[in-house]
Coordinates of C-alpha atoms (C1' of nucleotides) in Angstrom, one line a residue:
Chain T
X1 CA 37.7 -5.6 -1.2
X2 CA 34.3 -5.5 0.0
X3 CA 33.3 -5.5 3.4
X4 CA 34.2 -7.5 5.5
X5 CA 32.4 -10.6 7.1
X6 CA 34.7 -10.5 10.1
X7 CA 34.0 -6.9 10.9
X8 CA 29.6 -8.0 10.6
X9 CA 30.3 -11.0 13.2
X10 CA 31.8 -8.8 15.9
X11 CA 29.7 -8.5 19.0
X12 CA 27.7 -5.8 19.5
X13 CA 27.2 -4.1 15.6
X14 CA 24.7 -3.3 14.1
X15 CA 23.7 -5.6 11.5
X16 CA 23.7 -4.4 8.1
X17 CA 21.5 -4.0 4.6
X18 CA 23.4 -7.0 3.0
X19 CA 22.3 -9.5 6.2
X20 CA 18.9 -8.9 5.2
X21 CA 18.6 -8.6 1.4
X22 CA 19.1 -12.5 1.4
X23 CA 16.2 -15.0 0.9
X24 CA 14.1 -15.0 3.7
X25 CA 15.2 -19.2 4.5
X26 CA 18.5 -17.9 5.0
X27 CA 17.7 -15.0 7.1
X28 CA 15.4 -16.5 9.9
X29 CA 17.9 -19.4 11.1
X30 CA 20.5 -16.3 10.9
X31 CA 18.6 -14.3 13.1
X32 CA 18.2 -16.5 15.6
X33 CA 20.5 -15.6 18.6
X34 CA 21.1 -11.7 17.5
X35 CA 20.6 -9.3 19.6
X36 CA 17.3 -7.0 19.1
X37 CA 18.0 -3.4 20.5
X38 CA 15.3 -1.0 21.1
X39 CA 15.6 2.4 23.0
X40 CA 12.8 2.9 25.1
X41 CA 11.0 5.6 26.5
X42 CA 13.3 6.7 29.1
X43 CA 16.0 6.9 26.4
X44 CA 17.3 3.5 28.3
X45 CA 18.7 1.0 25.7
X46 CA 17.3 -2.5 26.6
X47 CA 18.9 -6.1 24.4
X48 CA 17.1 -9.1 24.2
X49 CA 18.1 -12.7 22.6
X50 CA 16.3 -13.9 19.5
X51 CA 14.9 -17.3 20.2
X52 CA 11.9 -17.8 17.9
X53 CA 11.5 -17.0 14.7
X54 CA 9.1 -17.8 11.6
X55 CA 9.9 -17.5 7.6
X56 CA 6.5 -15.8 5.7
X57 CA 8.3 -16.5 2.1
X58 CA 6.4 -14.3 -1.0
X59 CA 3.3 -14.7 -3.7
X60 CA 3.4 -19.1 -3.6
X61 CA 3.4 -18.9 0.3
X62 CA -0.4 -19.5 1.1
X63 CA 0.7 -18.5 4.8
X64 CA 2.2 -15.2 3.6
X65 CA -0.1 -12.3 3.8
X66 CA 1.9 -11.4 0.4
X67 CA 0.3 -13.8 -1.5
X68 CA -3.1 -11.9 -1.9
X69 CA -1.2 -9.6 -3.8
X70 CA 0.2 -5.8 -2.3
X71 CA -2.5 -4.1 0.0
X72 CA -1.9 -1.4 2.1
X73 CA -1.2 -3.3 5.1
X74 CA 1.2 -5.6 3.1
X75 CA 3.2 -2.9 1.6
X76 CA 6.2 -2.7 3.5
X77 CA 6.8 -6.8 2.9
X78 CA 7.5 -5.7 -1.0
X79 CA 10.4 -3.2 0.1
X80 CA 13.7 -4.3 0.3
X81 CA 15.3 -6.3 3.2
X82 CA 15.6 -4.5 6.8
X83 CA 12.1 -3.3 7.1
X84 CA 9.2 -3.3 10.1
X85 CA 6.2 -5.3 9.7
X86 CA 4.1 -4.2 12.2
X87 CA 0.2 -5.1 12.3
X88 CA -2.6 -6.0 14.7
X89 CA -4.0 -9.1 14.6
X90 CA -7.3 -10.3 17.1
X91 CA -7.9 -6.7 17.7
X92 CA -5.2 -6.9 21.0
X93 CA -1.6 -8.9 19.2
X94 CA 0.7 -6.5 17.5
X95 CA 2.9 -8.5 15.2
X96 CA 6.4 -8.1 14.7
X97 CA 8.4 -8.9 12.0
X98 CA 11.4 -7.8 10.3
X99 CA 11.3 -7.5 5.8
X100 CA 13.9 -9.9 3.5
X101 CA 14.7 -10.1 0.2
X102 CA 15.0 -7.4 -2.4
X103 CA 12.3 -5.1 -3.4
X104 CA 9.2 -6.6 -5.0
X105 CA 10.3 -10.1 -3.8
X106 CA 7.8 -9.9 0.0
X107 CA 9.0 -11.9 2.3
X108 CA 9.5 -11.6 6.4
X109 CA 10.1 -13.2 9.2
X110 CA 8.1 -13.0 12.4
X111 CA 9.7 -12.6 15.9
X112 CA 7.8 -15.4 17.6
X113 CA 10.1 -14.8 21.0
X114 CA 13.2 -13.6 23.0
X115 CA 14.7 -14.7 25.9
X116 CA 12.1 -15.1 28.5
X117 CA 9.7 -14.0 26.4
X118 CA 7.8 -16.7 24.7
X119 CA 4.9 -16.0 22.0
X120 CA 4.9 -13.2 19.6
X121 CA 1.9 -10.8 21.1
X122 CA 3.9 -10.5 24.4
X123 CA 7.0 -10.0 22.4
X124 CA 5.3 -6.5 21.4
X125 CA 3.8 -6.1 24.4
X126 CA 7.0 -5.9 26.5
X127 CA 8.6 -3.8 24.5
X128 CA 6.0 -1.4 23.7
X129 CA 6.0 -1.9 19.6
X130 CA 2.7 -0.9 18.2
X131 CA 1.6 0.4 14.7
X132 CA 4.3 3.2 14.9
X133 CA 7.2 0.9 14.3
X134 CA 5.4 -0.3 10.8
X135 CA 7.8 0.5 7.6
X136 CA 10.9 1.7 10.7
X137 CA 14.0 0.5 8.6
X138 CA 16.4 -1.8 10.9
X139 CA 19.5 -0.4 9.0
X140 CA 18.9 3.3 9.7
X141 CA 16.6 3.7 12.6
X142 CA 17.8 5.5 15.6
X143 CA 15.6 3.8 18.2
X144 CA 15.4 -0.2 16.9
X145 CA 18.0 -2.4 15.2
X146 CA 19.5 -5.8 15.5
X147 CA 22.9 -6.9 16.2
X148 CA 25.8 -9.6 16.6
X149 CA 25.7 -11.2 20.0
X150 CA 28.6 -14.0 19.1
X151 CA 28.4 -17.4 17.6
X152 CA 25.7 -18.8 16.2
X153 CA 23.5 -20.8 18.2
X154 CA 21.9 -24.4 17.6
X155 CA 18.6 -24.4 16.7
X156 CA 15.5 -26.9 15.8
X157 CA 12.9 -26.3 13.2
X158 CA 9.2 -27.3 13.2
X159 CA 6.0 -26.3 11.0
X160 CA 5.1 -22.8 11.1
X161 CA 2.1 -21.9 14.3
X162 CA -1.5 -20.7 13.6
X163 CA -1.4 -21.2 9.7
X164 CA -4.6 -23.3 9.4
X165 CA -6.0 -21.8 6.6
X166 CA -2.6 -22.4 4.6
X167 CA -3.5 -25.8 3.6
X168 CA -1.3 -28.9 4.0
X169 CA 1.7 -28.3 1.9
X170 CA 2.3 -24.9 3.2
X171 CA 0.8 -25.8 6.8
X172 CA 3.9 -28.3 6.7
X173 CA 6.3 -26.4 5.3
X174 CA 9.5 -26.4 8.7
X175 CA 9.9 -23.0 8.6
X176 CA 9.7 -22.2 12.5
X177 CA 13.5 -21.6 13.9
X178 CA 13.7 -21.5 17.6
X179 CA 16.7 -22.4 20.5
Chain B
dT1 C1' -11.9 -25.5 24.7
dC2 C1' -13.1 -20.8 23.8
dA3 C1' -14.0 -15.6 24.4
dG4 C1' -12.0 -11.2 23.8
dT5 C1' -11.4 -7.3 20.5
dG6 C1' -10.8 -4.3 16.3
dA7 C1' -8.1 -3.5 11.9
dT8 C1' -8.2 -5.2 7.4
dT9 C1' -10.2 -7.1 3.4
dA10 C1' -13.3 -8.5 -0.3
dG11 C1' -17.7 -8.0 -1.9
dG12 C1' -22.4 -5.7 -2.8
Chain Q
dC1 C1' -21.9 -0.2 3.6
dT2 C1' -21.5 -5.4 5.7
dA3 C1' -19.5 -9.4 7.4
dA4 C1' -15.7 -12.7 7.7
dT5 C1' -11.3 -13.4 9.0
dC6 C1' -7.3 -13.4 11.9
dA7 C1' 1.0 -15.4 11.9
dC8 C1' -2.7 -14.8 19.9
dT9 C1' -3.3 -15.2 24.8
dG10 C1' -5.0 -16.5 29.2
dA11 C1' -8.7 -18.4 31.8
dG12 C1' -11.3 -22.6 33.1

DNA sequence: TCAGTGATTAGG
DNA sequence: CTAATCACTGAG
């Protein structure tokens, strides 16, 4: 019997490889309402609510940063599911996101905002992730991970933030999950 | 509405 | 090497 769904929804446990190997459309309404756990500095270990979320979804997304092809920054979005994302953007924003899919299939989702935390640069400003979490795996790492926090919440969609360039069709795509 | 601020990328 | 770009934020 394989493992058992049950035991993944319990409260407080860590979620696991298969959560994440899914396609990324499935993954970011998931994610929404789990737990993210970090260990910070003073070996304190702080929990906050997922409330925001966006779906960057491989090589046809015009949004994704995938769909120019692998480059070094991009690298870790063609690894398998459960992977850190981590990159500057506007010389200041550090970007967080969290890898889906299966190897070679790059996709992410970015964690737009937690509870009491709304937009995605303070996100990683409050909780101090910078370029050293980039490539951290979610299923193994000692010091970040997600888990179950209960049942799942409701959520509303809209179109993805600050994709301009994307053009219409992938400008419009409702791939934004938030509470 | 718009400046700040610097890594990343494509191109010469 | 150069120059454009950028999944943002906060001030006015």
């Amino acid at each position: 019997m394989e493992k058992s769904r049950t035991e993944d929804m319990q409260p407080y446990c860590r979620i696991s490889r298969d959560f994440y190997i899914r396609d990324v459309l499935e993954v970011a309404p998931g994610i929404i309402g789990k737990n993210l756990v970090i260990v910070l500095h003073d070996d304190s270990v702080a929990r906050y609510r997922i409330s925001d979320v966006e779906a960057y979804r491989g090589y046809e997304d015009k949004a994704c940063h995938a769909s120019k092809g692998k480059t070094p920054r991009t690298e870790v979005m063609f690894r398998e599911g459960g992977h850190l994302y981590v990159y500057l953007i506007y010389g200041m924003y550090w970007m967080l996101n969290i890898v889906t899919g299966t190897e070679d299939n790059p996709q992410a989702v970015l964690i737009r905002g937690l509870a009491n935390i709304s937009g995605p640069g303070k996100v990683t400003k409050t909780l101090s992730i910078d370029r050293s979490y980039y490539g951290e795996d979610l299923v193994t790492s000692s010091r970040i991970w997600l888990e179950n926090a209960g049942a799942a919440p409701e959520y509303k969609t809209s179109p993805r933030i600050g994709i301009d360039y994307a053009g219409e069709y992938w400008k419009s795509r409702p791939w934004r999950y938030y509470i």
